[in-house]
């Protein structure tokens, strides 16, 4: 059972990256289609812009929920990199508790707003806004779970990685 659990995490991470790559590819194709119709055929189409915007929203929130690692998130590197493992653990716990509280407090209002938006649809594709905005609920829940895990790790004595500018990535 333990071996299965160790393999499922990396497998799920790769699938999340696959979904993000698919969204990016579809957004790019819609963008190319929009250019072709507008400039080659002189026939502007609006749904390509709409799908690009929708995919961008989903890509950003999906990526923040499941693709970006904790060490790739934005932080105050000058302060964070200047302290040792102990203070980094304390900063991690404080940050995690604040973010957990803020997202948990906002979750009921977010849920109410997203479910309320079922009355509106997008202009061209007629996608209900509750479906469109549902990714934000996923983002909030994933963020709460991530920071619960990070706080738990820091309380157990595992310090967050020290920032190494030579290993910085684009976050994607």
PDB file of C-alpha atoms in Angstrom:
ATOM      1  CA  UNK A   1       0.000   0.000   0.000  1.00  0.00           C
ATOM      2  CA  UNK A   2       2.802   2.436   0.897  1.00  0.00           C
ATOM      3  CA  UNK A   3       4.569   1.904  -2.437  1.00  0.00           C
ATOM      4  CA  UNK A   4       1.300   2.626  -4.245  1.00  0.00           C
ATOM      5  CA  UNK A   5       0.869   5.890  -2.313  1.00  0.00           C
ATOM      6  CA  UNK A   6       4.445   6.964  -3.162  1.00  0.00           C
ATOM      7  CA  UNK A   7       3.795   6.464  -6.859  1.00  0.00           C
ATOM      8  CA  UNK A   8       0.373   8.109  -7.023  1.00  0.00           C
ATOM      9  CA  UNK A   9       1.645  11.579  -5.982  1.00  0.00           C
ATOM     10  CA  UNK A  10       4.196  11.975  -8.783  1.00  0.00           C
ATOM     11  CA  UNK A  11       1.756  10.406 -11.261  1.00  0.00           C
ATOM     12  CA  UNK A  12      -0.953  12.919 -10.281  1.00  0.00           C
ATOM     13  CA  UNK A  13       1.573  15.770 -10.526  1.00  0.00           C
ATOM     14  CA  UNK A  14       2.450  14.712 -14.082  1.00  0.00           C
ATOM     15  CA  UNK A  15      -1.242  14.525 -15.003  1.00  0.00           C
ATOM     16  CA  UNK A  16      -1.793  18.035 -13.590  1.00  0.00           C
ATOM     17  CA  UNK A  17       1.083  19.260 -15.765  1.00  0.00           C
ATOM     18  CA  UNK A  18      -0.482  17.457 -18.748  1.00  0.00           C
ATOM     19  CA  UNK A  19      -3.798  19.242 -18.153  1.00  0.00           C
ATOM     20  CA  UNK A  20      -1.995  22.602 -17.904  1.00  0.00           C
ATOM     21  CA  UNK A  21      -0.080  21.890 -21.125  1.00  0.00           C
ATOM     22  CA  UNK A  22      -3.317  20.928 -22.877  1.00  0.00           C
ATOM     23  CA  UNK A  23      -4.979  24.168 -21.765  1.00  0.00           C
ATOM     24  CA  UNK A  24      -1.998  26.171 -22.990  1.00  0.00           C
ATOM     25  CA  UNK A  25      -2.026  24.360 -26.352  1.00  0.00           C
ATOM     26  CA  UNK A  26      -5.776  24.934 -26.791  1.00  0.00           C
ATOM     27  CA  UNK A  27      -5.377  28.594 -25.875  1.00  0.00           C
ATOM     28  CA  UNK A  28      -2.581  28.944 -28.430  1.00  0.00           C
ATOM     29  CA  UNK A  29      -4.641  27.227 -31.132  1.00  0.00           C
ATOM     30  CA  UNK A  30      -7.615  29.491 -30.422  1.00  0.00           C
ATOM     31  CA  UNK A  31      -5.285  32.485 -30.637  1.00  0.00           C
ATOM     32  CA  UNK A  32      -3.905  31.324 -34.003  1.00  0.00           C
ATOM     33  CA  UNK A  33      -7.418  30.684 -35.276  1.00  0.00           C
ATOM     34  CA  UNK A  34      -8.436  34.161 -34.197  1.00  0.00           C
ATOM     35  CA  UNK A  35      -5.501  35.699 -36.090  1.00  0.00           C
ATOM     36  CA  UNK A  36      -6.216  33.628 -39.207  1.00  0.00           C
ATOM     37  CA  UNK A  37      -9.890  34.542 -39.293  1.00  0.00           C
ATOM     38  CA  UNK A  38      -9.345  38.206 -38.492  1.00  0.00           C
ATOM     39  CA  UNK A  39      -6.423  39.021 -40.776  1.00  0.00           C
ATOM     40  CA  UNK A  40      -6.402  36.333 -43.476  1.00  0.00           C
ATOM     41  CA  UNK A  41     -10.154  36.002 -43.983  1.00  0.00           C
ATOM     42  CA  UNK A  42     -11.217  39.431 -42.675  1.00  0.00           C
ATOM     43  CA  UNK A  43     -13.849  37.636 -40.605  1.00  0.00           C
ATOM     44  CA  UNK A  44     -13.378  38.371 -36.890  1.00  0.00           C
ATOM     45  CA  UNK A  45     -14.785  35.706 -34.579  1.00  0.00           C
ATOM     46  CA  UNK A  46     -15.433  36.402 -30.921  1.00  0.00           C
ATOM     47  CA  UNK A  47     -15.535  32.928 -29.445  1.00  0.00           C
ATOM     48  CA  UNK A  48     -11.776  32.477 -29.900  1.00  0.00           C
ATOM     49  CA  UNK A  49     -11.102  35.458 -27.662  1.00  0.00           C
ATOM     50  CA  UNK A  50     -13.599  34.153 -25.127  1.00  0.00           C
ATOM     51  CA  UNK A  51     -12.078  30.671 -25.048  1.00  0.00           C
ATOM     52  CA  UNK A  52      -8.590  32.170 -24.711  1.00  0.00           C
ATOM     53  CA  UNK A  53      -9.648  34.214 -21.689  1.00  0.00           C
ATOM     54  CA  UNK A  54     -11.428  31.246 -20.090  1.00  0.00           C
ATOM     55  CA  UNK A  55      -8.451  28.966 -20.650  1.00  0.00           C
ATOM     56  CA  UNK A  56      -6.099  31.609 -19.252  1.00  0.00           C
ATOM     57  CA  UNK A  57      -8.140  31.900 -16.047  1.00  0.00           C
ATOM     58  CA  UNK A  58      -8.263  28.127 -15.688  1.00  0.00           C
ATOM     59  CA  UNK A  59      -4.567  27.715 -16.546  1.00  0.00           C
ATOM     60  CA  UNK A  60      -3.423  30.227 -13.939  1.00  0.00           C
ATOM     61  CA  UNK A  61      -5.595  28.845 -11.136  1.00  0.00           C
ATOM     62  CA  UNK A  62      -5.036  25.185 -12.107  1.00  0.00           C
ATOM     63  CA  UNK A  63      -1.290  25.780 -12.206  1.00  0.00           C
ATOM     64  CA  UNK A  64      -1.307  27.569  -8.852  1.00  0.00           C
ATOM     65  CA  UNK A  65      -3.352  24.732  -7.361  1.00  0.00           C
ATOM     66  CA  UNK A  66      -1.559  21.672  -8.703  1.00  0.00           C
ATOM     67  CA  UNK A  67       1.554  22.474 -10.735  1.00  0.00           C
ATOM     68  CA  UNK A  68       3.556  25.176  -8.944  1.00  0.00           C
ATOM     69  CA  UNK A  69       5.689  23.893  -6.092  1.00  0.00           C
ATOM     70  CA  UNK A  70       6.037  25.723  -2.797  1.00  0.00           C
ATOM     71  CA  UNK A  71       9.643  26.749  -3.486  1.00  0.00           C
ATOM     72  CA  UNK A  72       8.506  28.384  -6.761  1.00  0.00           C
ATOM     73  CA  UNK A  73       6.019  30.686  -5.077  1.00  0.00           C
ATOM     74  CA  UNK A  74       6.712  34.371  -4.564  1.00  0.00           C
ATOM     75  CA  UNK A  75       8.272  35.313  -1.235  1.00  0.00           C
ATOM     76  CA  UNK A  76      10.460  38.011   0.254  1.00  0.00           C
ATOM     77  CA  UNK A  77      13.735  36.359  -0.662  1.00  0.00           C
ATOM     78  CA  UNK A  78      15.956  38.981   0.942  1.00  0.00           C
ATOM     79  CA  UNK A  79      14.541  38.261   4.388  1.00  0.00           C
ATOM     80  CA  UNK A  80      13.827  34.586   3.807  1.00  0.00           C
ATOM     81  CA  UNK A  81      17.275  33.803   2.440  1.00  0.00           C
ATOM     82  CA  UNK A  82      19.063  35.701   5.210  1.00  0.00           C
ATOM     83  CA  UNK A  83      17.724  33.578   8.063  1.00  0.00           C
ATOM     84  CA  UNK A  84      18.437  30.031   9.124  1.00  0.00           C
ATOM     85  CA  UNK A  85      16.173  26.982   9.161  1.00  0.00           C
ATOM     86  CA  UNK A  86      14.547  27.818  12.534  1.00  0.00           C
ATOM     87  CA  UNK A  87      13.298  31.287  11.591  1.00  0.00           C
ATOM     88  CA  UNK A  88      12.246  29.948   8.158  1.00  0.00           C
ATOM     89  CA  UNK A  89      10.088  27.361   9.947  1.00  0.00           C
ATOM     90  CA  UNK A  90       8.515  30.080  12.090  1.00  0.00           C
ATOM     91  CA  UNK A  91       7.859  32.268   9.031  1.00  0.00           C
ATOM     92  CA  UNK A  92       6.358  29.266   7.250  1.00  0.00           C
ATOM     93  CA  UNK A  93       4.027  28.489  10.166  1.00  0.00           C
ATOM     94  CA  UNK A  94       2.912  32.116  10.558  1.00  0.00           C
ATOM     95  CA  UNK A  95       2.340  32.531   6.829  1.00  0.00           C
ATOM     96  CA  UNK A  96       0.506  29.218   6.588  1.00  0.00           C
ATOM     97  CA  UNK A  97      -1.795  29.974   9.517  1.00  0.00           C
ATOM     98  CA  UNK A  98      -2.664  33.411   8.143  1.00  0.00           C
ATOM     99  CA  UNK A  99      -3.373  32.070   4.660  1.00  0.00           C
ATOM    100  CA  UNK A 100      -5.380  29.109   5.960  1.00  0.00           C
ATOM    101  CA  UNK A 101      -7.498  31.453   8.055  1.00  0.00           C
ATOM    102  CA  UNK A 102      -8.052  33.961   5.233  1.00  0.00           C
ATOM    103  CA  UNK A 103      -8.952  31.349   2.632  1.00  0.00           C
ATOM    104  CA  UNK A 104     -11.143  29.403   5.082  1.00  0.00           C
ATOM    105  CA  UNK A 105     -13.018  32.568   6.072  1.00  0.00           C
ATOM    106  CA  UNK A 106     -13.536  33.486   2.408  1.00  0.00           C
ATOM    107  CA  UNK A 107     -14.601  29.995   1.267  1.00  0.00           C
ATOM    108  CA  UNK A 108     -18.323  30.243   2.149  1.00  0.00           C
ATOM    109  CA  UNK A 109     -18.653  33.611   0.388  1.00  0.00           C
ATOM    110  CA  UNK A 110     -16.706  32.305  -2.608  1.00  0.00           C
ATOM    111  CA  UNK A 111     -18.955  29.260  -2.821  1.00  0.00           C
ATOM    112  CA  UNK A 112     -22.093  31.416  -2.564  1.00  0.00           C
ATOM    113  CA  UNK A 113     -20.862  33.761  -5.294  1.00  0.00           C
ATOM    114  CA  UNK A 114     -19.836  30.972  -7.664  1.00  0.00           C
ATOM    115  CA  UNK A 115     -23.139  29.131  -7.251  1.00  0.00           C
ATOM    116  CA  UNK A 116     -25.062  32.398  -7.650  1.00  0.00           C
ATOM    117  CA  UNK A 117     -23.343  33.033 -10.988  1.00  0.00           C
ATOM    118  CA  UNK A 118     -25.252  30.158 -12.605  1.00  0.00           C
ATOM    119  CA  UNK A 119     -27.694  32.820 -13.778  1.00  0.00           C
ATOM    120  CA  UNK A 120     -25.108  34.381 -16.136  1.00  0.00           C
ATOM    121  CA  UNK A 121     -23.537  32.932 -19.276  1.00  0.00           C
ATOM    122  CA  UNK A 122     -20.622  33.975 -21.445  1.00  0.00           C
ATOM    123  CA  UNK A 123     -21.394  35.982 -24.558  1.00  0.00           C
ATOM    124  CA  UNK A 124     -20.414  33.605 -27.358  1.00  0.00           C
ATOM    125  CA  UNK A 125     -20.092  30.098 -25.999  1.00  0.00           C
ATOM    126  CA  UNK A 126     -22.925  30.428 -23.454  1.00  0.00           C
ATOM    127  CA  UNK A 127     -20.865  28.764 -20.715  1.00  0.00           C
ATOM    128  CA  UNK A 128     -22.446  29.293 -17.315  1.00  0.00           C
ATOM    129  CA  UNK A 129     -20.312  31.485 -15.091  1.00  0.00           C
ATOM    130  CA  UNK A 130     -20.599  29.057 -12.177  1.00  0.00           C
ATOM    131  CA  UNK A 131     -18.754  26.467 -14.290  1.00  0.00           C
ATOM    132  CA  UNK A 132     -16.248  29.078 -15.385  1.00  0.00           C
ATOM    133  CA  UNK A 133     -15.541  30.295 -11.840  1.00  0.00           C
ATOM    134  CA  UNK A 134     -15.634  26.840 -10.222  1.00  0.00           C
ATOM    135  CA  UNK A 135     -11.865  26.587 -10.681  1.00  0.00           C
ATOM    136  CA  UNK A 136     -11.507  29.266  -7.999  1.00  0.00           C
ATOM    137  CA  UNK A 137     -13.164  26.981  -5.449  1.00  0.00           C
ATOM    138  CA  UNK A 138     -10.719  24.249  -6.447  1.00  0.00           C
ATOM    139  CA  UNK A 139      -7.874  26.756  -6.046  1.00  0.00           C
ATOM    140  CA  UNK A 140      -9.013  27.837  -2.573  1.00  0.00           C
ATOM    141  CA  UNK A 141      -9.422  24.262  -1.311  1.00  0.00           C
ATOM    142  CA  UNK A 142      -6.078  23.187  -2.810  1.00  0.00           C
ATOM    143  CA  UNK A 143      -4.348  26.198  -1.257  1.00  0.00           C
ATOM    144  CA  UNK A 144      -5.822  25.466   2.173  1.00  0.00           C
ATOM    145  CA  UNK A 145      -4.683  21.837   1.943  1.00  0.00           C
ATOM    146  CA  UNK A 146      -1.213  22.882   0.740  1.00  0.00           C
ATOM    147  CA  UNK A 147      -0.694  25.287   3.623  1.00  0.00           C
ATOM    148  CA  UNK A 148      -2.036  22.846   6.194  1.00  0.00           C
ATOM    149  CA  UNK A 149       0.592  20.403   4.922  1.00  0.00           C
ATOM    150  CA  UNK A 150       3.359  23.039   4.966  1.00  0.00           C
ATOM    151  CA  UNK A 151       2.442  24.153   8.497  1.00  0.00           C
ATOM    152  CA  UNK A 152       2.354  20.537   9.666  1.00  0.00           C
ATOM    153  CA  UNK A 153       5.770  19.873   8.136  1.00  0.00           C
ATOM    154  CA  UNK A 154       7.225  23.026   9.735  1.00  0.00           C
ATOM    155  CA  UNK A 155       5.752  22.114  13.145  1.00  0.00           C
ATOM    156  CA  UNK A 156       7.350  18.673  12.836  1.00  0.00           C
ATOM    157  CA  UNK A 157      10.736  20.361  12.390  1.00  0.00           C
ATOM    158  CA  UNK A 158      11.102  20.248   8.625  1.00  0.00           C
ATOM    159  CA  UNK A 159      12.337  23.655   7.526  1.00  0.00           C
ATOM    160  CA  UNK A 160      11.279  24.938   4.109  1.00  0.00           C
ATOM    161  CA  UNK A 161      14.027  24.826   1.514  1.00  0.00           C
ATOM    162  CA  UNK A 162      16.486  27.679   1.592  1.00  0.00           C
ATOM    163  CA  UNK A 163      16.099  29.822  -1.493  1.00  0.00           C
ATOM    164  CA  UNK A 164      18.813  29.134  -4.034  1.00  0.00           C
ATOM    165  CA  UNK A 165      18.795  31.658  -6.896  1.00  0.00           C
ATOM    166  CA  UNK A 166      20.831  29.282  -9.051  1.00  0.00           C
ATOM    167  CA  UNK A 167      17.939  26.805  -8.995  1.00  0.00           C
ATOM    168  CA  UNK A 168      15.141  29.308  -9.597  1.00  0.00           C
ATOM    169  CA  UNK A 169      12.740  28.313 -12.325  1.00  0.00           C
ATOM    170  CA  UNK A 170       9.954  29.962 -14.211  1.00  0.00           C
ATOM    171  CA  UNK A 171       7.436  28.197 -11.986  1.00  0.00           C
ATOM    172  CA  UNK A 172       5.989  26.214 -14.835  1.00  0.00           C
TER     173      UNK A 172
END
